[in-house]
Short mmCIF file of C-alpha atoms in Angstrom, two decimals:
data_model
loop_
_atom_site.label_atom_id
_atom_site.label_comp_id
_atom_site.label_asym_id
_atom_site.label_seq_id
_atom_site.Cartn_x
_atom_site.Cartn_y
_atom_site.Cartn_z
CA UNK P 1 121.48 68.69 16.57
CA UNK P 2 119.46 70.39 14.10
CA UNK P 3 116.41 68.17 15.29
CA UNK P 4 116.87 69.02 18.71
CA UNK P 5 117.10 73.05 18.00
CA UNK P 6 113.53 72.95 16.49
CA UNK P 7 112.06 70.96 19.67
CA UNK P 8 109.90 72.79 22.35
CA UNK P 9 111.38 72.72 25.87
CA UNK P 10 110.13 69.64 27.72
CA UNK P 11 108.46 71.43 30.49
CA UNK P 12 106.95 73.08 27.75
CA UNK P 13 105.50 70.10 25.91
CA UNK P 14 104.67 68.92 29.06
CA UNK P 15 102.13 72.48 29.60
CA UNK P 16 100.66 72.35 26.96
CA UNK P 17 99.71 68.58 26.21
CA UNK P 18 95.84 67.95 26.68
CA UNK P 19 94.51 64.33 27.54
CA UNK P 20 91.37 62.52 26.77
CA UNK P 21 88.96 63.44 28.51
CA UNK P 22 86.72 60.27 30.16
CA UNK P 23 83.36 59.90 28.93
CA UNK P 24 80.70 60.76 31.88
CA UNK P 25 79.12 57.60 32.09
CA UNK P 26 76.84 58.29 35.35
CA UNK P 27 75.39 61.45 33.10
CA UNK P 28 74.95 59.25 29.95
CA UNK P 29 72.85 56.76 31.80
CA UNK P 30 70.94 59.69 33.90
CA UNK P 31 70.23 61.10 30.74
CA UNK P 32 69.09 57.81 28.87
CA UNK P 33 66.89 57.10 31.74
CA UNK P 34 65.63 60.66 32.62
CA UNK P 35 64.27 61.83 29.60
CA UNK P 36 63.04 58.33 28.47
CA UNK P 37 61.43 57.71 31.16
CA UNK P 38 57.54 59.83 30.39
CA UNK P 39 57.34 58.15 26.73
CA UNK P 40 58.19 54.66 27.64
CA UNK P 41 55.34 55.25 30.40
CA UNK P 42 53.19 56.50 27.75
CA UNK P 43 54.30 53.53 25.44
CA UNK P 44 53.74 50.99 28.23
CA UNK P 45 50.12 52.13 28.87
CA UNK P 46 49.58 52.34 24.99
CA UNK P 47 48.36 55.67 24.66
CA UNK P 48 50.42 56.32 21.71
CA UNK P 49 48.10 57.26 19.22
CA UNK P 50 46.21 58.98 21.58
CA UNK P 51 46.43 62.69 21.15
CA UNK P 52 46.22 63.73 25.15
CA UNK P 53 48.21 60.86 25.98
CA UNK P 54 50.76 61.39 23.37
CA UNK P 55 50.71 65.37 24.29
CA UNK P 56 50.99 64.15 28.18
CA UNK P 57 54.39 62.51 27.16
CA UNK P 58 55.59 64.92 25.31
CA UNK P 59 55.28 67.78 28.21
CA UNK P 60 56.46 65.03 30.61
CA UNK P 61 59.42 65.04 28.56
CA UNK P 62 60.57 69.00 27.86
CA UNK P 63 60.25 68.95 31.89
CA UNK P 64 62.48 65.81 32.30
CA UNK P 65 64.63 67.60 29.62
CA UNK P 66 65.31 71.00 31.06
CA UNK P 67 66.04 69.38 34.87
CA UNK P 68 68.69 66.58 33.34
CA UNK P 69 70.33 69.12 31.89
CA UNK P 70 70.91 71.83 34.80
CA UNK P 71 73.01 70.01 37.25
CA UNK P 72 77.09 70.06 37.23
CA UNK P 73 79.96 69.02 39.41
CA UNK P 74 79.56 70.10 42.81
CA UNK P 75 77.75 69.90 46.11
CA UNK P 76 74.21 68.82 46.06
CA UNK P 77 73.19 71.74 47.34
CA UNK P 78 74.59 73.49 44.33
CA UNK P 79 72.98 71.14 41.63
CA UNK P 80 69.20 71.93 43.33
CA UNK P 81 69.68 75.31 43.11
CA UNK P 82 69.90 74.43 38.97
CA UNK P 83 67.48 71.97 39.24
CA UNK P 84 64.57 74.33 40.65
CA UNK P 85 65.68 77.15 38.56
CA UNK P 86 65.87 75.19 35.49
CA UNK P 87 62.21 73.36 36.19
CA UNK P 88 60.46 76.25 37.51
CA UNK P 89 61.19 78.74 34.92
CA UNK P 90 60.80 76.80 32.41
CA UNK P 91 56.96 75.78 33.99
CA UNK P 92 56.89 79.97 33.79
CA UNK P 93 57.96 80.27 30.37
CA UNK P 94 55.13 77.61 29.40
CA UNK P 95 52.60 79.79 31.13
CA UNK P 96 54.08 83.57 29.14
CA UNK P 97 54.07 81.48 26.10
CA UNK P 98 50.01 81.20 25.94
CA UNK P 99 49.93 85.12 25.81
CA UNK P 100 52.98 85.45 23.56
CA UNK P 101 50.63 82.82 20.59
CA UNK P 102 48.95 84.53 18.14
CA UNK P 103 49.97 87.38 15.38
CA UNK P 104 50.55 90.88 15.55
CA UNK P 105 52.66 93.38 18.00
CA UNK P 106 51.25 91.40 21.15
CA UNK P 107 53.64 88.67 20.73
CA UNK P 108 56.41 90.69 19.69
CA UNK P 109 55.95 92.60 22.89
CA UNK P 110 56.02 89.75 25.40
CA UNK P 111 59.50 88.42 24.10
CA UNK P 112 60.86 91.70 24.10
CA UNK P 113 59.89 92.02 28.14
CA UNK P 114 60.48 88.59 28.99
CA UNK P 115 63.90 88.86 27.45
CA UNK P 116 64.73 92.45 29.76
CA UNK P 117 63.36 90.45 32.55
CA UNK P 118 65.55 87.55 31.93
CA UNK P 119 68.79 89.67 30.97
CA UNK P 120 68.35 91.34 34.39
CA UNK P 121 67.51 87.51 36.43
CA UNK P 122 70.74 86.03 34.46
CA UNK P 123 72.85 88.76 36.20
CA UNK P 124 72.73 87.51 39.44
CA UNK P 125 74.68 84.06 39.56
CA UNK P 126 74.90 80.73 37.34
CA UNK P 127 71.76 79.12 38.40
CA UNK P 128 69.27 82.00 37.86
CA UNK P 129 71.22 82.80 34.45
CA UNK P 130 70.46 79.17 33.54
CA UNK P 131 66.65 79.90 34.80
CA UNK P 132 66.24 82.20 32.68
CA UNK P 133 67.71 80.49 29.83
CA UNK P 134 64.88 78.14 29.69
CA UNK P 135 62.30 81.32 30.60
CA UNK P 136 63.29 82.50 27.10
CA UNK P 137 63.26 78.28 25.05
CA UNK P 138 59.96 77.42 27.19
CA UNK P 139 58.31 80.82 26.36
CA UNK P 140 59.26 80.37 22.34
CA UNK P 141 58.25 76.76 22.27
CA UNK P 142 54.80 76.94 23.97
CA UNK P 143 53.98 80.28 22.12
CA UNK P 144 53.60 77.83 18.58
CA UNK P 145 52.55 74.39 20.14
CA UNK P 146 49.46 73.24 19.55
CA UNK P 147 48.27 70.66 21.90
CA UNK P 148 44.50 69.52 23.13
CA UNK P 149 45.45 69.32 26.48
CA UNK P 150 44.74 72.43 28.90
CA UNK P 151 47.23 74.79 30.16
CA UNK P 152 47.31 73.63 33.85
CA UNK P 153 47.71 69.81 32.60
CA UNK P 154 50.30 71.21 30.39
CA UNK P 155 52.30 72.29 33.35
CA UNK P 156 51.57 69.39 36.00
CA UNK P 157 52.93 66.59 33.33
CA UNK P 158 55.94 69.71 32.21
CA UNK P 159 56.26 69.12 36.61
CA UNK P 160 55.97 65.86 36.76
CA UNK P 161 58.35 65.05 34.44
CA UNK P 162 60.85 67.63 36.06
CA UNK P 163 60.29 65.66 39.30
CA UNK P 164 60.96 62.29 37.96
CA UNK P 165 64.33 63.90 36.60
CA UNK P 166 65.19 64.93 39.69
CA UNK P 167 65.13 61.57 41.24
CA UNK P 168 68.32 60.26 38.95
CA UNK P 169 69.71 63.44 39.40
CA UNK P 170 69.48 62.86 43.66
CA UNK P 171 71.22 59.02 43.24
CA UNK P 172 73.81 60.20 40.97
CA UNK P 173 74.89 62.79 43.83
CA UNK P 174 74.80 60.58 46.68
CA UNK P 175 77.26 58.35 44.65
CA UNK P 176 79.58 60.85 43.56
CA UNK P 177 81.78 63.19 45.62
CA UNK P 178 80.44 65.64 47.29
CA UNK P 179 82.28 68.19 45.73
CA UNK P 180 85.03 67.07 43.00
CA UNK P 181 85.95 70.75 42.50
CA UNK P 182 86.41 71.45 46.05
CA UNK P 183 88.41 68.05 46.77
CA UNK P 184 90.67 68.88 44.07
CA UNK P 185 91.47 72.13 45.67
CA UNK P 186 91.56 70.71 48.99
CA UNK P 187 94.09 68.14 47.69
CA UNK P 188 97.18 70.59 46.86
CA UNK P 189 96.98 71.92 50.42
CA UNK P 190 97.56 68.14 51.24
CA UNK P 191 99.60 67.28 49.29
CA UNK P 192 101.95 70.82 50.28
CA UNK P 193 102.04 68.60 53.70
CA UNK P 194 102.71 65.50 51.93
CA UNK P 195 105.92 66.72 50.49
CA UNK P 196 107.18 69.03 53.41
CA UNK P 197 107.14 65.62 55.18
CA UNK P 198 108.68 63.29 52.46
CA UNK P 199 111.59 65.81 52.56
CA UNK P 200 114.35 64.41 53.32
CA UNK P 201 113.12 60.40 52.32
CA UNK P 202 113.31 58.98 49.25
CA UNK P 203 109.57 59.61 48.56
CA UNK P 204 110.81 63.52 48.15
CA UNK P 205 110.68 63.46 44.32
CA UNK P 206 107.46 61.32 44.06
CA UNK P 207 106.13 63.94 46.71
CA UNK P 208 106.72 66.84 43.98
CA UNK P 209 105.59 65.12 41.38
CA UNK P 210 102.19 64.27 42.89
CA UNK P 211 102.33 68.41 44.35
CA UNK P 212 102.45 69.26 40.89
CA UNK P 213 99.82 67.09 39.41
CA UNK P 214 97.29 68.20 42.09
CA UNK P 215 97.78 71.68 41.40
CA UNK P 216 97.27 71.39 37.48
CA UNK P 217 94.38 69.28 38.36
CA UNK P 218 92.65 71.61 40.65
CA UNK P 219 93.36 74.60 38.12
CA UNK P 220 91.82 72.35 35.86
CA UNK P 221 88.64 71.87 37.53
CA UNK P 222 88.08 75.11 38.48
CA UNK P 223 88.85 76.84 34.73
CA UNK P 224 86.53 73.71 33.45
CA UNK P 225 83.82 74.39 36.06
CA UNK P 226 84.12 77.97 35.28
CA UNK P 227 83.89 78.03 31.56
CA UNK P 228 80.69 75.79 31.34
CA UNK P 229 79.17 77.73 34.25
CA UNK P 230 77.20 80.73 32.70
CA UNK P 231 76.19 83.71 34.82
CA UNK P 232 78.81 84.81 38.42
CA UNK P 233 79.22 81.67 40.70
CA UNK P 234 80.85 82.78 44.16
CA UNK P 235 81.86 78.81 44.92
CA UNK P 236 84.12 78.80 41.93
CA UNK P 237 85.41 82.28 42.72
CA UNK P 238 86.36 81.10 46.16
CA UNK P 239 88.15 78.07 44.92
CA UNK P 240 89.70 80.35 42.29
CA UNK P 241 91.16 82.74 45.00
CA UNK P 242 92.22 79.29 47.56
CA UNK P 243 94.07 78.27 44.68
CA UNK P 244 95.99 81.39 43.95
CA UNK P 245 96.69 81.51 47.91
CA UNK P 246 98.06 78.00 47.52
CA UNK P 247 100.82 79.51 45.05
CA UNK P 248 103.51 80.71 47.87
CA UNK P 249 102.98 77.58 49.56
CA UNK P 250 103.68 75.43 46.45
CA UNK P 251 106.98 77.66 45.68
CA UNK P 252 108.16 77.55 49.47
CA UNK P 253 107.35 74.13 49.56
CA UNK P 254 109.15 73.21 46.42
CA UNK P 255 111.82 74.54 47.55
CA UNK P 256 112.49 73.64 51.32
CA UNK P 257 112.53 70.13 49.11
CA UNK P 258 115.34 71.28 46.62
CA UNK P 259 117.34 72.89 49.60
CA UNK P 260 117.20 69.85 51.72
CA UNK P 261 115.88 71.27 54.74
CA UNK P 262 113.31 69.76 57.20
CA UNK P 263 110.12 70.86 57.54
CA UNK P 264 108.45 71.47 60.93
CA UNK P 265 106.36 69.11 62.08
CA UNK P 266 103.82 71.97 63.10
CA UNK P 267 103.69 73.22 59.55
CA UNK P 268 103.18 69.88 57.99
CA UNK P 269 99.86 69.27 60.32
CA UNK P 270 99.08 73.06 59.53
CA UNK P 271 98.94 72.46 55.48
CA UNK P 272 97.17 68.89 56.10
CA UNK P 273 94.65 71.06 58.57
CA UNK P 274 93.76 73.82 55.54
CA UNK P 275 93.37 70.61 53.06
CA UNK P 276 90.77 69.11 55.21
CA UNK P 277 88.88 72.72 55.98
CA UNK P 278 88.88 73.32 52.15
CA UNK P 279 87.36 70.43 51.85
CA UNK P 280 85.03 70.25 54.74
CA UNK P 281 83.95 73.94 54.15
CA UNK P 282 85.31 75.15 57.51
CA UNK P 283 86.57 78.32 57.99
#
């Protein structure tokens, strides 16, 4: 008895209990291949020891770099947005980082700017705040590299290699889903139908079960998405605010199920109907 008195509640346990979370496999290989990919070229054509060539793979590979890292979960549309903030910035902050070399107050005065400028860019959602992110790392790493390649073939191989990233980046979403975060939402308003029609059937209980887990799931991938997402993103809001709309229906739904009582037909299509616009972005 004594045990049992110093035991959390089960639903309790149940909260707070965290599970391993699966390695991203599709982003370890996209990022093995991405940023690879200018030195191995460079290596293949043996220009190794070759100061240009060597310098060519090296810019190649800060571009590769900075566009494997921008995308996340979410529509492709979404993951470009990162991609050409991410790559064309970061081409900018090469460029400021020429005038920001040197010694004295000149240098000093450039970061200070730059970093106004980018405090004001981050501001204004996720993918510009990650833009000017790499503003700021592009401008500080090109203002002390010394290279004996030009400024202008300093950015088209810092392109190029942002463009050959972007390729992975393009196969990866046309194998994923289109949207996890968005299908996970979309899933509790299916799976509100799913149990106002098991009600009733002996599936009732698996019906709640499933309700339940697609709720903490899509909470899940929104808070997730949300707390690796710097700067204001209105898709996550959104999905933030369907979810909390979702509530009532869970709660009304749960309990039509404890109580017994049949659902209408007519709401049962209606809940399927708002799954399937969540996810297919209809109004």
């Amino acid at each position: 008895m004594a045990d049992r008195g110093l035991r959390a509640p089960a639903w309790l346990e149940e909260l707070v209990r965290t599970g391993r979370p699966a390695v991203p496999w599709a982003d370890v290989v996209r990022f093995a291949v991405a940023i690879s990919g200018p030195l191995v070229l460079v290596a293949l054509l043996g220009r190794l020891d070759d100061p240009a060539g060597l310098g060519a793979g090296v810019f190649g590979t800060t571009g590769a770099l900075a566009v494997t890292l921008a995308p996340q979960g979410g529509p492709l549309r979404t993951r470009m947005r990162r991609v050409v903030a991410a790559g064309g910035f970061g081409a900018l902050g090469l460029v400021a980082g020429a005038a920001a070399s040197g010694e004295g107050w000149g240098p000093v005065v450039v970061i200070g700017l730059l970093s106004a400028v980018a405090a004001l860019i981050s501001s204004i959602d996720a993918a510009l705040s990650l833009g000017a992110l790499q503003l700021l790392v592009y401008t500080a790493l090109s203002s002390g590299l010394q290279t004996t390649l030009p400024l202008p073939a300093e950015i088209g191989f810092f392109v190029a290699g942002g463009l050959w990233a972007t390729v992975p980046v393009l196969l990866q979403a046309h194998t994923e889903a289109a949207d996890p975060d968005r299908t996970s939402v979309g899933a509790v308003f299916t799976a509100i139908g799913d149990l106002l029609a098991a009600v009733g059937t002996p599936r009732t209980e698996d019906a709640r079960r499933a309700l339940t887990l697609a709720l903490n799931t899509g909470y899940d991938r929104v808070i997730h998405s949300r707390s690796t997402s710097a700067g204001r993103s209105a898709e996550l809001a959104e999905l933030a605010g369907l979810l909390n709309a979702a509530a009532p229906l869970v709660e009304g739904a749960v309990a039509t199920a404890r109580a017994g009582v049949t659902a209408d037909p007519v709401d049962v299509t209606a809940a399927h109907a708002l799954g399937a616009a969540v996810v297919g972005r209809r109004p």
